[in-house]
């Protein structure tokens, strides 16, 4: 990553990733950080090895944000996690919030800090209780911008289907 990007005097934005449990929030954040050069490939490789040893193969990207032992054992986010992210224009703080209903208080903590929310909706699963609750809570907490991210388009049964994508978009837009 170019060092000139790492400038905390740029305008700062907080962005929270929210949505139903297992819709891919932590994995999406890990992918974003990897693909943008904010985390190195060897970190993901190490995480993939740790995840495989723990019986959680494929969780290497999620481990970027899910660092607690219990999170890694259970395969879910429990507490909010923060990572810095720089673009040419902004200095961002990414907030990864839990999706499980048992940890909604932690989601509220994360969302209350956010300017923008990314609401993940898995194409293979659609809108669920926490998807709706997280969208509602983000609005109530004053989040002004909401980005809907339809995730898991590559899963068998979805197979990049435009109809599945449109169905997920329509379902999210009804609330």
PDB file of C-alpha atoms in Angstrom:
ATOM      1  CA  UNK A   1       0.000   0.000   0.000  1.00  0.00           C
ATOM      2  CA  UNK A   2       1.415   3.407  -0.895  1.00  0.00           C
ATOM      3  CA  UNK A   3       2.482   5.208   2.287  1.00  0.00           C
ATOM      4  CA  UNK A   4       0.976   8.528   1.125  1.00  0.00           C
ATOM      5  CA  UNK A   5      -2.463   6.928   1.559  1.00  0.00           C
ATOM      6  CA  UNK A   6      -1.856   6.430   5.280  1.00  0.00           C
ATOM      7  CA  UNK A   7      -2.827   9.963   6.168  1.00  0.00           C
ATOM      8  CA  UNK A   8      -5.090  10.329   9.190  1.00  0.00           C
ATOM      9  CA  UNK A   9      -5.630  14.009   8.407  1.00  0.00           C
ATOM     10  CA  UNK A  10      -7.949  13.017   5.533  1.00  0.00           C
ATOM     11  CA  UNK A  11     -11.695  13.152   6.137  1.00  0.00           C
ATOM     12  CA  UNK A  12     -12.586  10.220   8.393  1.00  0.00           C
ATOM     13  CA  UNK A  13     -15.533   7.880   7.840  1.00  0.00           C
ATOM     14  CA  UNK A  14     -16.754   4.936   9.912  1.00  0.00           C
ATOM     15  CA  UNK A  15     -18.355   2.103   7.962  1.00  0.00           C
ATOM     16  CA  UNK A  16     -20.096  -0.816   9.670  1.00  0.00           C
ATOM     17  CA  UNK A  17     -20.848  -4.201   8.112  1.00  0.00           C
ATOM     18  CA  UNK A  18     -24.176  -5.587   9.358  1.00  0.00           C
ATOM     19  CA  UNK A  19     -26.645  -8.328   8.489  1.00  0.00           C
ATOM     20  CA  UNK A  20     -27.894 -11.755   9.458  1.00  0.00           C
ATOM     21  CA  UNK A  21     -25.536 -14.324  10.972  1.00  0.00           C
ATOM     22  CA  UNK A  22     -23.512 -16.307   8.407  1.00  0.00           C
ATOM     23  CA  UNK A  23     -24.200 -13.909   5.538  1.00  0.00           C
ATOM     24  CA  UNK A  24     -20.473 -13.238   5.141  1.00  0.00           C
ATOM     25  CA  UNK A  25     -19.755  -9.932   6.872  1.00  0.00           C
ATOM     26  CA  UNK A  26     -16.321 -10.799   8.297  1.00  0.00           C
ATOM     27  CA  UNK A  27     -15.297 -12.666   5.157  1.00  0.00           C
ATOM     28  CA  UNK A  28     -16.314  -9.711   2.979  1.00  0.00           C
ATOM     29  CA  UNK A  29     -14.274  -7.322   5.124  1.00  0.00           C
ATOM     30  CA  UNK A  30     -11.285  -9.673   4.960  1.00  0.00           C
ATOM     31  CA  UNK A  31     -11.610  -9.868   1.168  1.00  0.00           C
ATOM     32  CA  UNK A  32     -11.888  -6.074   0.887  1.00  0.00           C
ATOM     33  CA  UNK A  33      -8.751  -5.574   2.971  1.00  0.00           C
ATOM     34  CA  UNK A  34      -6.823  -8.222   1.035  1.00  0.00           C
ATOM     35  CA  UNK A  35      -7.844  -7.062  -2.440  1.00  0.00           C
ATOM     36  CA  UNK A  36      -7.112  -3.421  -1.619  1.00  0.00           C
ATOM     37  CA  UNK A  37      -3.635  -4.201  -0.308  1.00  0.00           C
ATOM     38  CA  UNK A  38      -4.422  -3.379   3.320  1.00  0.00           C
ATOM     39  CA  UNK A  39      -3.515  -6.877   4.447  1.00  0.00           C
ATOM     40  CA  UNK A  40      -0.912  -9.183   3.011  1.00  0.00           C
ATOM     41  CA  UNK A  41      -1.542 -12.591   1.437  1.00  0.00           C
ATOM     42  CA  UNK A  42       0.695 -14.383   3.950  1.00  0.00           C
ATOM     43  CA  UNK A  43      -1.649 -13.263   6.757  1.00  0.00           C
ATOM     44  CA  UNK A  44      -4.581 -14.900   4.980  1.00  0.00           C
ATOM     45  CA  UNK A  45      -2.528 -18.038   4.321  1.00  0.00           C
ATOM     46  CA  UNK A  46      -1.667 -18.234   8.031  1.00  0.00           C
ATOM     47  CA  UNK A  47      -5.321 -17.688   8.943  1.00  0.00           C
ATOM     48  CA  UNK A  48      -6.440 -20.373   6.463  1.00  0.00           C
ATOM     49  CA  UNK A  49      -4.037 -22.830   8.069  1.00  0.00           C
ATOM     50  CA  UNK A  50      -5.286 -21.977  11.565  1.00  0.00           C
ATOM     51  CA  UNK A  51      -8.899 -22.242  10.427  1.00  0.00           C
ATOM     52  CA  UNK A  52      -8.329 -25.626   8.772  1.00  0.00           C
ATOM     53  CA  UNK A  53      -6.621 -26.937  11.915  1.00  0.00           C
ATOM     54  CA  UNK A  54      -9.660 -25.822  13.920  1.00  0.00           C
ATOM     55  CA  UNK A  55     -12.077 -27.557  11.526  1.00  0.00           C
ATOM     56  CA  UNK A  56     -13.166 -24.242   9.999  1.00  0.00           C
ATOM     57  CA  UNK A  57     -11.670 -24.515   6.515  1.00  0.00           C
ATOM     58  CA  UNK A  58     -12.464 -21.455   4.417  1.00  0.00           C
ATOM     59  CA  UNK A  59     -12.619 -19.055   7.370  1.00  0.00           C
ATOM     60  CA  UNK A  60      -9.186 -17.491   6.749  1.00  0.00           C
ATOM     61  CA  UNK A  61     -10.602 -14.199   5.493  1.00  0.00           C
ATOM     62  CA  UNK A  62     -13.052 -14.004   8.406  1.00  0.00           C
ATOM     63  CA  UNK A  63     -10.198 -14.534  10.871  1.00  0.00           C
ATOM     64  CA  UNK A  64      -8.854 -11.111   9.824  1.00  0.00           C
ATOM     65  CA  UNK A  65     -11.677  -9.605  11.882  1.00  0.00           C
ATOM     66  CA  UNK A  66     -12.684 -12.494  14.142  1.00  0.00           C
ATOM     67  CA  UNK A  67      -9.690 -12.679  16.451  1.00  0.00           C
ATOM     68  CA  UNK A  68     -11.265 -13.893  19.688  1.00  0.00           C
ATOM     69  CA  UNK A  69     -10.783 -17.562  20.532  1.00  0.00           C
ATOM     70  CA  UNK A  70     -14.526 -18.083  21.017  1.00  0.00           C
ATOM     71  CA  UNK A  71     -15.311 -16.402  17.680  1.00  0.00           C
ATOM     72  CA  UNK A  72     -12.923 -18.710  15.879  1.00  0.00           C
ATOM     73  CA  UNK A  73     -14.225 -21.796  17.675  1.00  0.00           C
ATOM     74  CA  UNK A  74     -17.877 -20.982  16.980  1.00  0.00           C
ATOM     75  CA  UNK A  75     -17.382 -19.510  13.513  1.00  0.00           C
ATOM     76  CA  UNK A  76     -19.347 -16.354  14.310  1.00  0.00           C
ATOM     77  CA  UNK A  77     -18.553 -12.767  15.241  1.00  0.00           C
ATOM     78  CA  UNK A  78     -19.294 -11.995  18.871  1.00  0.00           C
ATOM     79  CA  UNK A  79     -17.737  -8.587  19.490  1.00  0.00           C
ATOM     80  CA  UNK A  80     -17.240  -5.646  17.154  1.00  0.00           C
ATOM     81  CA  UNK A  81     -13.832  -5.399  15.522  1.00  0.00           C
ATOM     82  CA  UNK A  82     -12.199  -2.369  13.913  1.00  0.00           C
ATOM     83  CA  UNK A  83      -9.613  -2.035  11.147  1.00  0.00           C
ATOM     84  CA  UNK A  84      -8.238   1.041   9.438  1.00  0.00           C
ATOM     85  CA  UNK A  85      -8.598   1.373   5.694  1.00  0.00           C
ATOM     86  CA  UNK A  86      -7.179   4.137   3.526  1.00  0.00           C
ATOM     87  CA  UNK A  87      -8.264   5.326   0.100  1.00  0.00           C
ATOM     88  CA  UNK A  88      -6.888   8.271  -1.866  1.00  0.00           C
ATOM     89  CA  UNK A  89      -9.711  10.475  -0.540  1.00  0.00           C
ATOM     90  CA  UNK A  90     -10.678   9.087   2.894  1.00  0.00           C
ATOM     91  CA  UNK A  91      -9.373   7.533   6.074  1.00  0.00           C
ATOM     92  CA  UNK A  92     -11.879   4.817   6.998  1.00  0.00           C
ATOM     93  CA  UNK A  93     -12.518   2.742  10.072  1.00  0.00           C
ATOM     94  CA  UNK A  94     -14.182  -0.527   9.168  1.00  0.00           C
ATOM     95  CA  UNK A  95     -16.428  -1.915  11.893  1.00  0.00           C
ATOM     96  CA  UNK A  96     -17.369  -5.586  11.687  1.00  0.00           C
ATOM     97  CA  UNK A  97     -20.534  -6.207  13.711  1.00  0.00           C
ATOM     98  CA  UNK A  98     -21.953  -9.541  14.872  1.00  0.00           C
ATOM     99  CA  UNK A  99     -25.015 -10.900  13.095  1.00  0.00           C
ATOM    100  CA  UNK A 100     -26.245 -13.387  15.694  1.00  0.00           C
ATOM    101  CA  UNK A 101     -29.280 -12.183  17.638  1.00  0.00           C
ATOM    102  CA  UNK A 102     -27.587 -13.021  20.959  1.00  0.00           C
ATOM    103  CA  UNK A 103     -25.055 -10.275  20.272  1.00  0.00           C
ATOM    104  CA  UNK A 104     -27.344  -7.497  19.013  1.00  0.00           C
ATOM    105  CA  UNK A 105     -26.081  -5.196  21.791  1.00  0.00           C
ATOM    106  CA  UNK A 106     -22.612  -5.464  20.276  1.00  0.00           C
ATOM    107  CA  UNK A 107     -24.048  -4.761  16.816  1.00  0.00           C
ATOM    108  CA  UNK A 108     -25.666  -1.619  18.235  1.00  0.00           C
ATOM    109  CA  UNK A 109     -22.304  -0.545  19.667  1.00  0.00           C
ATOM    110  CA  UNK A 110     -20.721  -0.852  16.232  1.00  0.00           C
ATOM    111  CA  UNK A 111     -23.560   0.730  14.282  1.00  0.00           C
ATOM    112  CA  UNK A 112     -23.796   3.674  16.686  1.00  0.00           C
ATOM    113  CA  UNK A 113     -20.277   4.682  15.601  1.00  0.00           C
ATOM    114  CA  UNK A 114     -20.999   4.490  11.861  1.00  0.00           C
ATOM    115  CA  UNK A 115     -21.568   7.054   9.156  1.00  0.00           C
ATOM    116  CA  UNK A 116     -22.292   4.354   6.576  1.00  0.00           C
ATOM    117  CA  UNK A 117     -23.581   0.787   6.850  1.00  0.00           C
ATOM    118  CA  UNK A 118     -23.120  -2.110   4.471  1.00  0.00           C
ATOM    119  CA  UNK A 119     -26.076  -4.477   4.873  1.00  0.00           C
ATOM    120  CA  UNK A 120     -25.173  -7.952   3.668  1.00  0.00           C
ATOM    121  CA  UNK A 121     -27.873 -10.243   2.327  1.00  0.00           C
ATOM    122  CA  UNK A 122     -26.874 -13.736   1.223  1.00  0.00           C
ATOM    123  CA  UNK A 123     -28.457 -14.583  -2.129  1.00  0.00           C
ATOM    124  CA  UNK A 124     -28.904 -18.214  -1.103  1.00  0.00           C
ATOM    125  CA  UNK A 125     -30.687 -17.311   2.138  1.00  0.00           C
ATOM    126  CA  UNK A 126     -32.470 -14.023   1.492  1.00  0.00           C
ATOM    127  CA  UNK A 127     -33.706 -11.592   4.104  1.00  0.00           C
ATOM    128  CA  UNK A 128     -33.904 -12.928   7.639  1.00  0.00           C
ATOM    129  CA  UNK A 129     -34.812 -11.538  11.053  1.00  0.00           C
ATOM    130  CA  UNK A 130     -31.410 -10.001  11.728  1.00  0.00           C
ATOM    131  CA  UNK A 131     -31.230  -8.512   8.228  1.00  0.00           C
ATOM    132  CA  UNK A 132     -34.402  -6.557   8.964  1.00  0.00           C
ATOM    133  CA  UNK A 133     -33.447  -5.696  12.530  1.00  0.00           C
ATOM    134  CA  UNK A 134     -29.983  -4.489  11.528  1.00  0.00           C
ATOM    135  CA  UNK A 135     -31.392  -2.244   8.783  1.00  0.00           C
ATOM    136  CA  UNK A 136     -33.905  -0.798  11.245  1.00  0.00           C
ATOM    137  CA  UNK A 137     -31.323  -0.288  13.993  1.00  0.00           C
ATOM    138  CA  UNK A 138     -28.859   1.368  11.630  1.00  0.00           C
ATOM    139  CA  UNK A 139     -31.532   3.888  10.663  1.00  0.00           C
ATOM    140  CA  UNK A 140     -32.614   4.500  14.268  1.00  0.00           C
ATOM    141  CA  UNK A 141     -28.978   4.988  15.281  1.00  0.00           C
ATOM    142  CA  UNK A 142     -28.569   7.729  12.680  1.00  0.00           C
ATOM    143  CA  UNK A 143     -26.678   5.944   9.930  1.00  0.00           C
ATOM    144  CA  UNK A 144     -27.349   8.129   6.897  1.00  0.00           C
ATOM    145  CA  UNK A 145     -26.002   5.900   4.115  1.00  0.00           C
ATOM    146  CA  UNK A 146     -26.917   2.257   3.575  1.00  0.00           C
ATOM    147  CA  UNK A 147     -25.264   0.079   0.972  1.00  0.00           C
ATOM    148  CA  UNK A 148     -26.970  -3.238   0.259  1.00  0.00           C
ATOM    149  CA  UNK A 149     -24.488  -5.957  -0.641  1.00  0.00           C
ATOM    150  CA  UNK A 150     -25.967  -9.153  -2.093  1.00  0.00           C
ATOM    151  CA  UNK A 151     -23.435 -11.785  -1.130  1.00  0.00           C
ATOM    152  CA  UNK A 152     -22.803 -15.459  -1.831  1.00  0.00           C
ATOM    153  CA  UNK A 153     -23.764 -15.204  -5.498  1.00  0.00           C
ATOM    154  CA  UNK A 154     -21.206 -17.930  -6.281  1.00  0.00           C
ATOM    155  CA  UNK A 155     -22.847 -20.606  -4.125  1.00  0.00           C
ATOM    156  CA  UNK A 156     -24.301 -23.686  -5.781  1.00  0.00           C
ATOM    157  CA  UNK A 157     -27.988 -23.112  -6.383  1.00  0.00           C
ATOM    158  CA  UNK A 158     -27.444 -19.389  -6.923  1.00  0.00           C
ATOM    159  CA  UNK A 159     -24.703 -19.648  -9.567  1.00  0.00           C
ATOM    160  CA  UNK A 160     -24.573 -15.922 -10.328  1.00  0.00           C
ATOM    161  CA  UNK A 161     -28.288 -15.930 -11.218  1.00  0.00           C
ATOM    162  CA  UNK A 162     -29.582 -12.469 -12.088  1.00  0.00           C
ATOM    163  CA  UNK A 163     -33.046 -13.590 -10.947  1.00  0.00           C
ATOM    164  CA  UNK A 164     -31.679 -14.546  -7.490  1.00  0.00           C
ATOM    165  CA  UNK A 165     -29.867 -11.217  -7.293  1.00  0.00           C
ATOM    166  CA  UNK A 166     -32.998  -9.253  -8.225  1.00  0.00           C
ATOM    167  CA  UNK A 167     -35.085 -11.292  -5.775  1.00  0.00           C
ATOM    168  CA  UNK A 168     -32.684 -10.459  -2.943  1.00  0.00           C
ATOM    169  CA  UNK A 169     -32.687  -6.760  -3.915  1.00  0.00           C
ATOM    170  CA  UNK A 170     -36.477  -6.673  -4.075  1.00  0.00           C
ATOM    171  CA  UNK A 171     -36.801  -8.424  -0.727  1.00  0.00           C
ATOM    172  CA  UNK A 172     -34.405  -5.994   0.972  1.00  0.00           C
ATOM    173  CA  UNK A 173     -36.123  -2.955  -0.532  1.00  0.00           C
ATOM    174  CA  UNK A 174     -39.519  -3.933   0.929  1.00  0.00           C
ATOM    175  CA  UNK A 175     -38.516  -2.781   4.374  1.00  0.00           C
TER     176      UNK A 175
END
